[in-house]
Coordinates of C-alpha atoms in Angstrom, one line a residue:
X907 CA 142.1 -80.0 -32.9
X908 CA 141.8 -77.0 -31.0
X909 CA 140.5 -74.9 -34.1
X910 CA 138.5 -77.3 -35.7
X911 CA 134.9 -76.3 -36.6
X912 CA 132.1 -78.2 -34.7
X913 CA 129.2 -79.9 -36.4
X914 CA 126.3 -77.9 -35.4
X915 CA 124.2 -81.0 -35.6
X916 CA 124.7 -81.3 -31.6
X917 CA 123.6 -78.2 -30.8
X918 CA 119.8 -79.3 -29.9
X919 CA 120.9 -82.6 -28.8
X920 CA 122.9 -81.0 -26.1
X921 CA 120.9 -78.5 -25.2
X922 CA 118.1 -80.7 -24.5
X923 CA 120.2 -83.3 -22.5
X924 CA 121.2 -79.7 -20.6
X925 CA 118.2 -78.4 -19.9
X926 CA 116.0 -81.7 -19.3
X927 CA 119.0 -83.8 -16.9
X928 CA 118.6 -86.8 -18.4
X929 CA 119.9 -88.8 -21.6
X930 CA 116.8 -90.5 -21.9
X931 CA 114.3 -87.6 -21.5
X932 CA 116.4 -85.7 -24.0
X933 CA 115.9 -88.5 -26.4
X934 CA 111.8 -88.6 -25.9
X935 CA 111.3 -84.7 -26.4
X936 CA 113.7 -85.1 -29.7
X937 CA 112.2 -88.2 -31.1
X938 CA 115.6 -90.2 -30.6
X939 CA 116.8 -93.4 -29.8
X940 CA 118.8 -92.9 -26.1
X941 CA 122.2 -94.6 -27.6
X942 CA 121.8 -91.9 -30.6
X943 CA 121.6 -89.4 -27.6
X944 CA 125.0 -90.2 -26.0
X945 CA 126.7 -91.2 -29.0
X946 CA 126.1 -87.5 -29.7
X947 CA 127.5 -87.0 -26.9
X948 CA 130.5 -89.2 -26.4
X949 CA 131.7 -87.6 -30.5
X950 CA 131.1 -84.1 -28.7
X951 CA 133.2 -85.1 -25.8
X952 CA 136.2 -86.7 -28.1
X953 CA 135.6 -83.3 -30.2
X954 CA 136.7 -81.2 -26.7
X955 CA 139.1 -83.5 -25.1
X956 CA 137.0 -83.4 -22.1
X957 CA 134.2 -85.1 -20.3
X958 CA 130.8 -83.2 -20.4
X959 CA 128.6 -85.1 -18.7
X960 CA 130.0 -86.6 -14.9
X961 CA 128.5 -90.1 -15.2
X962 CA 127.2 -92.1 -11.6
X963 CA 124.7 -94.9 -10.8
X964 CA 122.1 -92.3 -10.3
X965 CA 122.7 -91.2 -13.8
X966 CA 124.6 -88.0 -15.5
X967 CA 125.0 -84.9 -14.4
X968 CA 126.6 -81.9 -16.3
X969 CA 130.8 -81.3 -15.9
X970 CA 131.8 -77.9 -15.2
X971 CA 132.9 -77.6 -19.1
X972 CA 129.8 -79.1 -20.2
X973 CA 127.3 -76.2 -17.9
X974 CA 129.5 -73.8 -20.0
X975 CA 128.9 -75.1 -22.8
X976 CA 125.0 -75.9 -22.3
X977 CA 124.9 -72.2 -21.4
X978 CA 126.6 -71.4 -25.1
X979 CA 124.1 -74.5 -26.8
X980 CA 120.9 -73.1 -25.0
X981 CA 121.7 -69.4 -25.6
X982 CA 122.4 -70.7 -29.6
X983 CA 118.8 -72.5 -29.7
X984 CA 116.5 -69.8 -28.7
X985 CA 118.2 -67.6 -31.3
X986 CA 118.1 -69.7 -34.3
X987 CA 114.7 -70.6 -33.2
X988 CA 113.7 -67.0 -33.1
X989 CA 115.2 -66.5 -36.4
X990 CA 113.2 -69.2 -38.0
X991 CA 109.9 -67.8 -36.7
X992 CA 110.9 -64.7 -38.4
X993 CA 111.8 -66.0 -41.5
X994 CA 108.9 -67.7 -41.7
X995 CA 106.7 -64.4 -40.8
X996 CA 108.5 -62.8 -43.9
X997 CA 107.5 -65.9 -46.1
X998 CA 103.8 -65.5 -44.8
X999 CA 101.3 -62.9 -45.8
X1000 CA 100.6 -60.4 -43.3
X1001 CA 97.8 -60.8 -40.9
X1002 CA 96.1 -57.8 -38.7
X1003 CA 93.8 -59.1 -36.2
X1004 CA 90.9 -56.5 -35.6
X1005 CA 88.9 -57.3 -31.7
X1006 CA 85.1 -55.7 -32.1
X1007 CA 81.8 -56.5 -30.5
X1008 CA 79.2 -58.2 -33.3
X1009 CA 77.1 -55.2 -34.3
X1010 CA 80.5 -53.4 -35.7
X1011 CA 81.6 -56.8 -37.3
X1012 CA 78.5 -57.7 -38.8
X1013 CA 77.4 -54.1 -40.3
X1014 CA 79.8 -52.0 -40.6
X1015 CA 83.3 -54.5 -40.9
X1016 CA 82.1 -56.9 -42.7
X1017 CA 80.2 -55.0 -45.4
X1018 CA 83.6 -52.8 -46.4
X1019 CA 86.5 -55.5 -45.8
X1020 CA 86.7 -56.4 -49.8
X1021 CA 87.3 -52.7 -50.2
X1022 CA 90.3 -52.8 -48.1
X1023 CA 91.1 -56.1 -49.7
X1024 CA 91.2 -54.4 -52.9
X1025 CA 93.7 -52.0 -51.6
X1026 CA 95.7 -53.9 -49.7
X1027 CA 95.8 -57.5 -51.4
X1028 CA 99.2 -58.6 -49.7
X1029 CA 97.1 -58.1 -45.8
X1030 CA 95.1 -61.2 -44.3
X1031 CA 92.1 -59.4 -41.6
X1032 CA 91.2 -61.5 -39.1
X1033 CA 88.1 -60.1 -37.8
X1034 CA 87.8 -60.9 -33.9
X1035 CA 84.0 -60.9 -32.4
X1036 CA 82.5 -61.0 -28.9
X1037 CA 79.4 -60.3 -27.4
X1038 CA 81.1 -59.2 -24.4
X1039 CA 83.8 -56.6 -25.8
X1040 CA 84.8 -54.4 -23.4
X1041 CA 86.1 -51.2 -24.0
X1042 CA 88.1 -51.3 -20.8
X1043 CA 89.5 -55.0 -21.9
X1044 CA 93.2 -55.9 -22.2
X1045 CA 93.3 -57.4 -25.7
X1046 CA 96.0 -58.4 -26.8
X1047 CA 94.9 -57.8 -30.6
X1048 CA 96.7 -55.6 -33.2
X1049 CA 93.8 -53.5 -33.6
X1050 CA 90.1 -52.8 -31.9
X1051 CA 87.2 -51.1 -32.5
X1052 CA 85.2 -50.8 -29.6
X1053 CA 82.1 -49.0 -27.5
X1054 CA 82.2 -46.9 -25.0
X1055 CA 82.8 -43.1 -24.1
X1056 CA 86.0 -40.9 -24.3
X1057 CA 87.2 -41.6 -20.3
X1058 CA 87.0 -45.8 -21.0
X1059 CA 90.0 -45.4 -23.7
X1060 CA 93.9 -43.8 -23.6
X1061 CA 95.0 -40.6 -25.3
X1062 CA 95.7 -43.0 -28.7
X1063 CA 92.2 -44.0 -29.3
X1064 CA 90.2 -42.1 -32.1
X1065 CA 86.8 -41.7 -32.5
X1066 CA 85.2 -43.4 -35.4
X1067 CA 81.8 -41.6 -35.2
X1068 CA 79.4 -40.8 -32.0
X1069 CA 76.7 -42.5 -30.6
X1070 CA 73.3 -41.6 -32.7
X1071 CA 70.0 -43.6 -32.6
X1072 CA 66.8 -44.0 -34.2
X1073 CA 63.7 -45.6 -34.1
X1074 CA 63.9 -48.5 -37.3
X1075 CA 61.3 -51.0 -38.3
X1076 CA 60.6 -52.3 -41.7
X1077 CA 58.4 -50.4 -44.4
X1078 CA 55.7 -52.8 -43.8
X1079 CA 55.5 -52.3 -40.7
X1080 CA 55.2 -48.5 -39.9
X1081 CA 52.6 -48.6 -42.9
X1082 CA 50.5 -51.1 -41.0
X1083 CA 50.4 -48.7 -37.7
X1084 CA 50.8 -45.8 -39.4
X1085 CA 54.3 -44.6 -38.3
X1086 CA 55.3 -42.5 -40.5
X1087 CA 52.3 -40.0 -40.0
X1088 CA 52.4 -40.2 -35.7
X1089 CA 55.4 -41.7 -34.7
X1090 CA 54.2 -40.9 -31.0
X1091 CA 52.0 -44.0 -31.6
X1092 CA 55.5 -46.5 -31.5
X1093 CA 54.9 -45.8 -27.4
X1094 CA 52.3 -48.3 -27.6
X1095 CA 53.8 -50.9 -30.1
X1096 CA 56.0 -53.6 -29.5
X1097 CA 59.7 -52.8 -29.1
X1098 CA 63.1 -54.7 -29.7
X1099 CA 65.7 -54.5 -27.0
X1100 CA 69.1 -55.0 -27.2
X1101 CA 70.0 -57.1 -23.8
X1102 CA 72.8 -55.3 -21.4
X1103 CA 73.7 -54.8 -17.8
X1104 CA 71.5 -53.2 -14.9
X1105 CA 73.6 -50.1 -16.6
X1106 CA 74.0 -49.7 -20.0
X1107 CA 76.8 -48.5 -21.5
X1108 CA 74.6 -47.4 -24.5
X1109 CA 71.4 -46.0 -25.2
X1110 CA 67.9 -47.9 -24.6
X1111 CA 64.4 -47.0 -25.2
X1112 CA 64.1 -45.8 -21.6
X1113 CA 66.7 -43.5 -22.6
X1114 CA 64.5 -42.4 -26.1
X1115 CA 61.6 -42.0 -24.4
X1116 CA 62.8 -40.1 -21.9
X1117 CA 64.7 -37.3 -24.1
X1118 CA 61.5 -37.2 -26.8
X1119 CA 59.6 -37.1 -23.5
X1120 CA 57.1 -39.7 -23.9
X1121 CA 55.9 -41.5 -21.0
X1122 CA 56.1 -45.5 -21.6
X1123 CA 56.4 -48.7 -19.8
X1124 CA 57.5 -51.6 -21.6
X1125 CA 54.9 -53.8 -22.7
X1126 CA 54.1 -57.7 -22.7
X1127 CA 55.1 -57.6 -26.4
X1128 CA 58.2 -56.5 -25.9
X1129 CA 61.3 -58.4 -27.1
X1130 CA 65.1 -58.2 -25.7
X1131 CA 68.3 -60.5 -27.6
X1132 CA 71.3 -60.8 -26.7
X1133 CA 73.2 -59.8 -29.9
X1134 CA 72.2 -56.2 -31.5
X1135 CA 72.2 -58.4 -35.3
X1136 CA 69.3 -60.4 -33.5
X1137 CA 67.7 -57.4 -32.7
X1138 CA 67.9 -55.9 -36.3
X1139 CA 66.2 -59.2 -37.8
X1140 CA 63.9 -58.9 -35.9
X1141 CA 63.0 -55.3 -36.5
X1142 CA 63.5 -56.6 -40.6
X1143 CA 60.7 -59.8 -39.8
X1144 CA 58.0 -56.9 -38.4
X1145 CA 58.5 -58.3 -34.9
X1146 CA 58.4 -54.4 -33.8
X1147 CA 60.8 -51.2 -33.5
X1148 CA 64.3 -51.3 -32.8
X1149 CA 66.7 -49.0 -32.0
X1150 CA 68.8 -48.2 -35.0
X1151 CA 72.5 -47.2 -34.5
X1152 CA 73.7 -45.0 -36.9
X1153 CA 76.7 -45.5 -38.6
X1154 CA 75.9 -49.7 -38.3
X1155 CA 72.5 -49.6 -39.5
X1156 CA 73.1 -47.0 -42.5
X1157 CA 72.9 -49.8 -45.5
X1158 CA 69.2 -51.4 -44.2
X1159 CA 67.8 -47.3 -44.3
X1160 CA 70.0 -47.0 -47.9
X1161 CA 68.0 -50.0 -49.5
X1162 CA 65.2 -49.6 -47.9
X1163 CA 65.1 -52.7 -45.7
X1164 CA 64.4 -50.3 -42.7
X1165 CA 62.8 -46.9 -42.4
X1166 CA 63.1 -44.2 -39.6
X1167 CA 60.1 -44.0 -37.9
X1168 CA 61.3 -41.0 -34.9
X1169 CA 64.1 -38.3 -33.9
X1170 CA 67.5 -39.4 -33.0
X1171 CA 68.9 -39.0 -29.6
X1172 CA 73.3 -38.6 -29.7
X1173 CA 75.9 -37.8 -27.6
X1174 CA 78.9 -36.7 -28.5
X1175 CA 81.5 -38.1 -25.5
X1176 CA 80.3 -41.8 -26.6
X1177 CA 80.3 -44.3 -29.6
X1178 CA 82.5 -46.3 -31.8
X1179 CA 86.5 -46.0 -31.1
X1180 CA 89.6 -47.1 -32.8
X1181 CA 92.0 -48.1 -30.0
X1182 CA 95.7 -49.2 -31.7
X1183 CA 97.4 -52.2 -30.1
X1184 CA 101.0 -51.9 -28.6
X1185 CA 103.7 -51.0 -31.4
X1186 CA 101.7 -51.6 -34.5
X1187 CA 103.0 -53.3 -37.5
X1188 CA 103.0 -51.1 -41.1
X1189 CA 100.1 -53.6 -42.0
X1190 CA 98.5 -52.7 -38.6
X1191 CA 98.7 -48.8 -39.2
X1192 CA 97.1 -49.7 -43.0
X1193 CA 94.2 -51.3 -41.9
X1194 CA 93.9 -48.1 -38.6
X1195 CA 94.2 -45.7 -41.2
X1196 CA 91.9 -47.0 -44.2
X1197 CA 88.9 -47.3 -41.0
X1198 CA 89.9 -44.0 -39.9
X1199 CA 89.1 -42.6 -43.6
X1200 CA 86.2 -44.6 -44.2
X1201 CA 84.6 -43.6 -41.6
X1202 CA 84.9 -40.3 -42.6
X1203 CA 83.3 -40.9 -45.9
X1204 CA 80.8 -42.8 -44.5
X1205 CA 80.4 -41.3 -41.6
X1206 CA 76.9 -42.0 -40.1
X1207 CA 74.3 -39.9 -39.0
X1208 CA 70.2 -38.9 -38.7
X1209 CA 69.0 -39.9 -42.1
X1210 CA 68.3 -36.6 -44.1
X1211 CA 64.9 -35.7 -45.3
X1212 CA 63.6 -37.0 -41.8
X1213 CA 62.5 -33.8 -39.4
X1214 CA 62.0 -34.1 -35.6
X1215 CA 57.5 -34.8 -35.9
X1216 CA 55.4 -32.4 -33.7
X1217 CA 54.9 -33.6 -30.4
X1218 CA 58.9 -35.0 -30.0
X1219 CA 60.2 -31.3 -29.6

């Protein structure tokens, strides 16, 4: 008896009846009948030669041999469990989860992800938004692309391109006030602001104004949203002039949708960062390196053929 094999069907059984106290409560979590409990058991017990469980009016409490052996049962649970999740991940196809704020999902993500698609078919992207992303946030994501300025992110963070804007607004638009002749007169049209805090972490028209320098206060015209995709609709409906962020807002000045109307103000130390997660997966490091390179290709920037107008030097 004493080197026969035991049926491993016990293993959770016991464990459960272990870790929970109780014959009863074991048979609730497992979806068993109590008497299926201890005559799992009682079979165990004649298995041993020994009593596992000390039995009293109060109910059961664990024997000295059968804490040793709960110890060996639990110990044997968490590791086959952990082997099934694993087994399982290999069965599944790979999935990267990328944090971002909206703007970056929405025109610069979202437009490109079929081309990594096409490269790497076998990787699922789960594209993360919030309005609120933080670069100084703890996510717990695989990968995040994310706002700020060189000092809000680690030594493993890359750039993905700097901060550069623009005054935008659609063709129909600066044609009706005349833009593209005297962009000095957008001081006294309505503008689009992008909602933040008392102190922006990115560039608003004060900021513009103040670098061109143009003197302006903002108007009763004037619109702030909450979400910079709002804020680009809006520019595309003629509701006034937006900032445009290069690098997001590249494809409306490519087709047309939206002209540059004024010089770009940039900074160098702030912008768009790729900021790895803790160990990353091969799949992870894929999807870090193909943004990496397309960024490069497409990196964004003034558009060309547009010169800083008299008056904005």
């Amino acid at each position: 008896m004493a080197d026969r094999r035991l049926d491993l069907g016990w293993v959770r059984v016991f464990d459960a009846v272990g870790r929970l106290g109780s014959l009863t409560a074991a048979a609730q979590e497992l979806g068993l009948s109590q008497p299926a409990v201890s005559y799992t058991v009682r079979v165990l017990e004649e298995q041993l030669g020994t009593a596992l469980l000390e039995r009293g009016h109060r109910g059961s409490t664990l024997s000295p041999a059968g804490e040793r052996l709960h110890r060996a049962a639990s110990a044997a649970v968490a590791e086959l469990d952990a082997g099934a999740r694993a087994i399982r991940r290999m069965s599944r196809r790979p999935v990267v989860r990328l944090f971002t704020d909206y703007g970056f999902a929405s025109f610069w993500m979202m437009p490109r992800v079929a081309q990594f698609r096409r490269v790497h078919p076998e990787t699922e992207v789960h594209i993360i938004a919030s309005a609120a992303a933080d670069p100084g946030a703890d996510e717990a994501e695989d990968v995040a692309v994310l706002f700020g300025t060189r000092s809000d992110f680690g030594a493993g963070a890359i750039q993905l391109f700097e901060e550069c804007v623009y005054p935008v607004c659609s063709p129909q638009f600066a044609a009706r006030h005349g833009l593209l002749d005297a962009p000095r007169l957008l001081a006294n049209l309505p503008l689009l602001h992008l909602e933040s805090t008392p102190q922006p972490r990115w560039f608003s028209w004060r900021d513009w104004f103040a670098a061109m320098p143009v003197t302006r206060e903002a108007g009763p015209s004037d619109l702030s949203l909450n979400t910079y995709g709002l804020v680009v609709q809006a520019a595309i409906a003629d509701q006034g002039v937006a900032l445009g962020w290069a690098g997001l807002i590249d494809g409306a000045i490519a087709d047309g949708t939206l002209v540059a109307v004024g010089p770009p103000l940039s900074r160098g130390d702030s912008g768009y960062w790729v900021k790895p997660g803790p160990e990353p997966s091969a799949p992870v490091q894929d999807l870090i390196n193909w943004i990496i390179q397309r960024g490069g290709v497409d990196r964004g920037g003034f558009p060309e053929g547009l010169t800083l107008p008299s008056g904005f030097t």
